PDB file of C-alpha atoms in Angstrom:
ATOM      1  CA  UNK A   1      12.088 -11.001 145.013  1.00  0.00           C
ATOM      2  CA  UNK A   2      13.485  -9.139 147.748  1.00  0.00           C
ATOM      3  CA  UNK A   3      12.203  -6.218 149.174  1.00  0.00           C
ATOM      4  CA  UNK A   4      14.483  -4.257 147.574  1.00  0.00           C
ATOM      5  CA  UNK A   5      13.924  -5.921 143.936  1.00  0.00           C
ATOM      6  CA  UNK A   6      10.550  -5.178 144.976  1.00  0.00           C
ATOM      7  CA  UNK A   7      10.421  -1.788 145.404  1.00  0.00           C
ATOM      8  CA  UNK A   8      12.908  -1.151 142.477  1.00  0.00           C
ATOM      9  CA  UNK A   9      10.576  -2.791 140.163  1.00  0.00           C
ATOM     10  CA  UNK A  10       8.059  -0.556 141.779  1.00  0.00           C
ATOM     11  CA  UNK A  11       9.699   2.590 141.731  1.00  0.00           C
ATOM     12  CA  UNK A  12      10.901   1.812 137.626  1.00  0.00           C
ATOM     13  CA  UNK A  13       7.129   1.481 136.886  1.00  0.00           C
ATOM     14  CA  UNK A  14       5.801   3.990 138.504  1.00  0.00           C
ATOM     15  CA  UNK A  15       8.818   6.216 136.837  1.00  0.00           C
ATOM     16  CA  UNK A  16       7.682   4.934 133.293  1.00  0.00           C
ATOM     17  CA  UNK A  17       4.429   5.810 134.264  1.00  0.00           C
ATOM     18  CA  UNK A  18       5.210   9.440 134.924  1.00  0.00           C
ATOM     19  CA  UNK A  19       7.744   9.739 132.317  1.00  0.00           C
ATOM     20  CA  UNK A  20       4.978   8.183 129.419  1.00  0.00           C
ATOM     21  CA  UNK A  21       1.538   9.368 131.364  1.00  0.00           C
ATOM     22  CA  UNK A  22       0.223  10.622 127.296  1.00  0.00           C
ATOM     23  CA  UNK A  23       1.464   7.282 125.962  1.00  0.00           C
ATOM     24  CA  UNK A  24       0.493   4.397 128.940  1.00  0.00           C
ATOM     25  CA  UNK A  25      -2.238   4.040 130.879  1.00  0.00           C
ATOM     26  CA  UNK A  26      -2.531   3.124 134.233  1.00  0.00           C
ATOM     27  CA  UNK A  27      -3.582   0.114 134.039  1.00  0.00           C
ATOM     28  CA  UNK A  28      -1.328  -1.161 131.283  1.00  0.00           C
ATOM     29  CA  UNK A  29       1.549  -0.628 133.741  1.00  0.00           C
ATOM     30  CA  UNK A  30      -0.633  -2.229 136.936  1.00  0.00           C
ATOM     31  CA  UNK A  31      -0.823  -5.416 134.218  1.00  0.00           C
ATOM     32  CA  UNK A  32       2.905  -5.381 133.457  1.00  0.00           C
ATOM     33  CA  UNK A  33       3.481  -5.468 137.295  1.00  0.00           C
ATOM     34  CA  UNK A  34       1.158  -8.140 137.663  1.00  0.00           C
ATOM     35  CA  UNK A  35       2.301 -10.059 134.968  1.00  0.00           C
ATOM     36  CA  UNK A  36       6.026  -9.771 135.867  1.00  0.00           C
ATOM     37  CA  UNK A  37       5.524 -10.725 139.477  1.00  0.00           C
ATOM     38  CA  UNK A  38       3.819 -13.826 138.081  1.00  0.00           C
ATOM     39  CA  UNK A  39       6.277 -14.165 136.074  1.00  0.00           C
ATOM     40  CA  UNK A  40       8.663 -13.851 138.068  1.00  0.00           C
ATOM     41  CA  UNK A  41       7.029 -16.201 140.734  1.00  0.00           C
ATOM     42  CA  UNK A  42       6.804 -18.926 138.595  1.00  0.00           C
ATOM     43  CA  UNK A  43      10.866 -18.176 138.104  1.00  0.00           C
ATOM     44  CA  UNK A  44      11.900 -18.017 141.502  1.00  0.00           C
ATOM     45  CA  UNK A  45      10.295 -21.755 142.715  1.00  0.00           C
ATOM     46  CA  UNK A  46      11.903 -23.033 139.293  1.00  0.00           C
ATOM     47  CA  UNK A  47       8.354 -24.082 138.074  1.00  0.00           C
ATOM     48  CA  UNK A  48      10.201 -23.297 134.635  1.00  0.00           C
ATOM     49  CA  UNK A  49       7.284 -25.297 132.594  1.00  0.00           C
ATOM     50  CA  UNK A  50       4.518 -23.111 133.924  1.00  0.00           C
ATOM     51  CA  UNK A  51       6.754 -19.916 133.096  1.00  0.00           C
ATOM     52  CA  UNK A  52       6.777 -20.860 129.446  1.00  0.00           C
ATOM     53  CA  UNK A  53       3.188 -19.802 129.034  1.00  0.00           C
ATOM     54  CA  UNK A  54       3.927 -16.064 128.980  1.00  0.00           C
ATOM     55  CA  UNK A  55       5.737 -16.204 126.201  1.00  0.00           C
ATOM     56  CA  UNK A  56       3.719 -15.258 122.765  1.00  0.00           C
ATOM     57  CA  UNK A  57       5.164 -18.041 121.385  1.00  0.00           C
ATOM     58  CA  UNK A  58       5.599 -20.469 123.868  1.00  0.00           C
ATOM     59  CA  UNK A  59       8.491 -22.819 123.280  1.00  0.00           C
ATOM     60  CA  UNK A  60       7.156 -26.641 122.523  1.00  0.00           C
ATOM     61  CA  UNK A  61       9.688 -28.698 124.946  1.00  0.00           C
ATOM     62  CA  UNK A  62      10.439 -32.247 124.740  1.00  0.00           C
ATOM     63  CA  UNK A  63       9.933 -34.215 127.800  1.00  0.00           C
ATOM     64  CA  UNK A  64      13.829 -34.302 127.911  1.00  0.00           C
ATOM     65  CA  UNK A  65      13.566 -30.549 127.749  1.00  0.00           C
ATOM     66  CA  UNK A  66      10.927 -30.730 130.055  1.00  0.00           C
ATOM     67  CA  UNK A  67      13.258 -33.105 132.680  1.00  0.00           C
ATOM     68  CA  UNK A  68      16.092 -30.567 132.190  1.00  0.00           C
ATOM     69  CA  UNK A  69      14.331 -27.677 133.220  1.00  0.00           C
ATOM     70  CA  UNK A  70      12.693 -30.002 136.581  1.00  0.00           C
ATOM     71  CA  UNK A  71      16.671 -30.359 137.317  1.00  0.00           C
ATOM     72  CA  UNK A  72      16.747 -26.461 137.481  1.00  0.00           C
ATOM     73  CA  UNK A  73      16.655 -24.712 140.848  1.00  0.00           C
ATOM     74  CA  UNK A  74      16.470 -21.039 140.634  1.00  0.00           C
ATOM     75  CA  UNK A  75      18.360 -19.814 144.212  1.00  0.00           C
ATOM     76  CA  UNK A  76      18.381 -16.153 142.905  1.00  0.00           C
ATOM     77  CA  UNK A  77      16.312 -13.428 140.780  1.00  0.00           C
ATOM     78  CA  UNK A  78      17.483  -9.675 140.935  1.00  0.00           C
ATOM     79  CA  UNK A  79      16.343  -7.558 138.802  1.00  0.00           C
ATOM     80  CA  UNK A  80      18.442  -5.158 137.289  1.00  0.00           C
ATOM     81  CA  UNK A  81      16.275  -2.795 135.386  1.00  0.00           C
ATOM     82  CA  UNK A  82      12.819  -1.865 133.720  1.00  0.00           C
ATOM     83  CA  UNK A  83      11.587   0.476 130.795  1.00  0.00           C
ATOM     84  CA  UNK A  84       8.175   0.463 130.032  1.00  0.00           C
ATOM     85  CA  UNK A  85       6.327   2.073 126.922  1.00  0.00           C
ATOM     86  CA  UNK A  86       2.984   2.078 125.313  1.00  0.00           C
ATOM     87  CA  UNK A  87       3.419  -1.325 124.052  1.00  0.00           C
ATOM     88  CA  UNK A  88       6.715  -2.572 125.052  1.00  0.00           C
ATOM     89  CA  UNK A  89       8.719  -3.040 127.728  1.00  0.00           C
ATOM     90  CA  UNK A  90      12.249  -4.510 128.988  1.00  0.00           C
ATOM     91  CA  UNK A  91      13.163  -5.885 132.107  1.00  0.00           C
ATOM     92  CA  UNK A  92      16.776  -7.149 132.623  1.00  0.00           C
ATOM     93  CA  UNK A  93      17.527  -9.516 135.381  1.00  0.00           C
ATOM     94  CA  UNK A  94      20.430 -11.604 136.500  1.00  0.00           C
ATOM     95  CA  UNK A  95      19.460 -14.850 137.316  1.00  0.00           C
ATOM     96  CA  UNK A  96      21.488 -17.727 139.772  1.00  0.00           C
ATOM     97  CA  UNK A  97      20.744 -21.153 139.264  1.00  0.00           C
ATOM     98  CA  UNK A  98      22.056 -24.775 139.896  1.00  0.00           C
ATOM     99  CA  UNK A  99      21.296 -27.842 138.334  1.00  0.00           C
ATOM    100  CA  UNK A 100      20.439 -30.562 140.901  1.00  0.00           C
ATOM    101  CA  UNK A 101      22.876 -33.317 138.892  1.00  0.00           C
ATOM    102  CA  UNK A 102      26.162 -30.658 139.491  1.00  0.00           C
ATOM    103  CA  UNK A 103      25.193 -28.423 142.315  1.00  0.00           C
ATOM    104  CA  UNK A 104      27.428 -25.829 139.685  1.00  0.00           C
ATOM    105  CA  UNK A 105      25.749 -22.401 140.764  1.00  0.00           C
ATOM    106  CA  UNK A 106      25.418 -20.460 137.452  1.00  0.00           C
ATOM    107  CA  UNK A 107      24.192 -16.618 137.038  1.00  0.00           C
ATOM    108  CA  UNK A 108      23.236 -15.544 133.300  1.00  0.00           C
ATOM    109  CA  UNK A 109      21.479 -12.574 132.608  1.00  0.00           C
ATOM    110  CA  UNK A 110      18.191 -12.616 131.069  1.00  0.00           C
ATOM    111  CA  UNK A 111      16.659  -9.892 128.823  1.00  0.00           C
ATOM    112  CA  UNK A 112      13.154 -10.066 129.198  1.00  0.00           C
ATOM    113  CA  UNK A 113      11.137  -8.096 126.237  1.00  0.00           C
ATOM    114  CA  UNK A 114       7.403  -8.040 127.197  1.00  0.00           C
ATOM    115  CA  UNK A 115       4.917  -6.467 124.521  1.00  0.00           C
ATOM    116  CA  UNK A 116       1.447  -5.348 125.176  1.00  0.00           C
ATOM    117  CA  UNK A 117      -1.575  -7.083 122.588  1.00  0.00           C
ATOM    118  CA  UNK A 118      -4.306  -4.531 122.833  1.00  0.00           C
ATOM    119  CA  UNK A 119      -6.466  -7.165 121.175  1.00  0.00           C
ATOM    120  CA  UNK A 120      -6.015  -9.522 123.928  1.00  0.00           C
ATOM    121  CA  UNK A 121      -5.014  -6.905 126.891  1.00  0.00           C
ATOM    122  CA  UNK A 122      -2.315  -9.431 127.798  1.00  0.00           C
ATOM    123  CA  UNK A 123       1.814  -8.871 128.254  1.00  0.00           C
ATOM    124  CA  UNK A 124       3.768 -11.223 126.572  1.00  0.00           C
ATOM    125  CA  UNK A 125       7.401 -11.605 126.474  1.00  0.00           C
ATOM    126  CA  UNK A 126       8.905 -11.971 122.577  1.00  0.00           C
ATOM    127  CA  UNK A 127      12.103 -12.532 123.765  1.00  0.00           C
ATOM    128  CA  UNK A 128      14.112 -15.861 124.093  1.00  0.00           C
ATOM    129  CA  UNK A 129      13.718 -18.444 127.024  1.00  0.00           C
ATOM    130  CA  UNK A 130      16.535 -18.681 129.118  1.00  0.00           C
ATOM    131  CA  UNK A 131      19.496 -20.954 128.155  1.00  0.00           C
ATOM    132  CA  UNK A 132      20.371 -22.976 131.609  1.00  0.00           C
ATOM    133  CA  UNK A 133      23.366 -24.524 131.441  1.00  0.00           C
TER     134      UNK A 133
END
């Protein structure tokens, strides 16, 4: 991310985290940034197979799904906004993309909702996996 993304992603957390200081603890939101910069991370070298596993329910790929997604080159990752609560939050980001057979740049926007397992003390996003095109 950018330093810009960076900071925005910074400044939205540390907003949630004045805004909901009786209903989120510090580090709940220090685990969402860390798990979203992972996240993210794993996004932004396309190492699309390794960002499956922050999903609760990971998606079970085929290795043709699993070729796809190695065809995938992720040339952009901007993040849009954040809301954080207690036990959820939402991060909406617009994503740019080619696939290495077209060299078609694509941008889709992907609504990321993350929720927080006490149980476990883990973020997990509930939301779907990206559809590439």
């Amino acid at each position: 991310m950018g330093e810009g993304g960076r900071m925005k992603q910074g400044l939205l957390i540390a907003l949630a985290l004045l805004l909901g200081a009786c209903n989120t603890t510090p580090s709940e939101l220090e685990d969402l940034d860390k798990v979203l910069r992972a996240y993210e991370h794993s996004m932004r070298w396309s190492r699309l197979e390794l960002a499956v596993q922050y999903y609760k329910e990971p998606p079970e790929l085929s290795e043709r799904q699993k070729k796809r997604l190695r065809d995938i080159k992720i040339t952009g990752y901007k993040i849009l906004t954040v809301n954080a609560s207690t036990t959820e939050a939402v991060q909406v980001v617009e994503l740019r993309y080619y696939n290495t057979n077209n060299h078609v740049v694509r941008e889709i926007t992907d609504n990321q909702v993350w929720e927080y397992n006490k149980e476990a003390e883990r973020w997990a996003l509930t939301s779907a996996f990206p559809e590439f095109r």
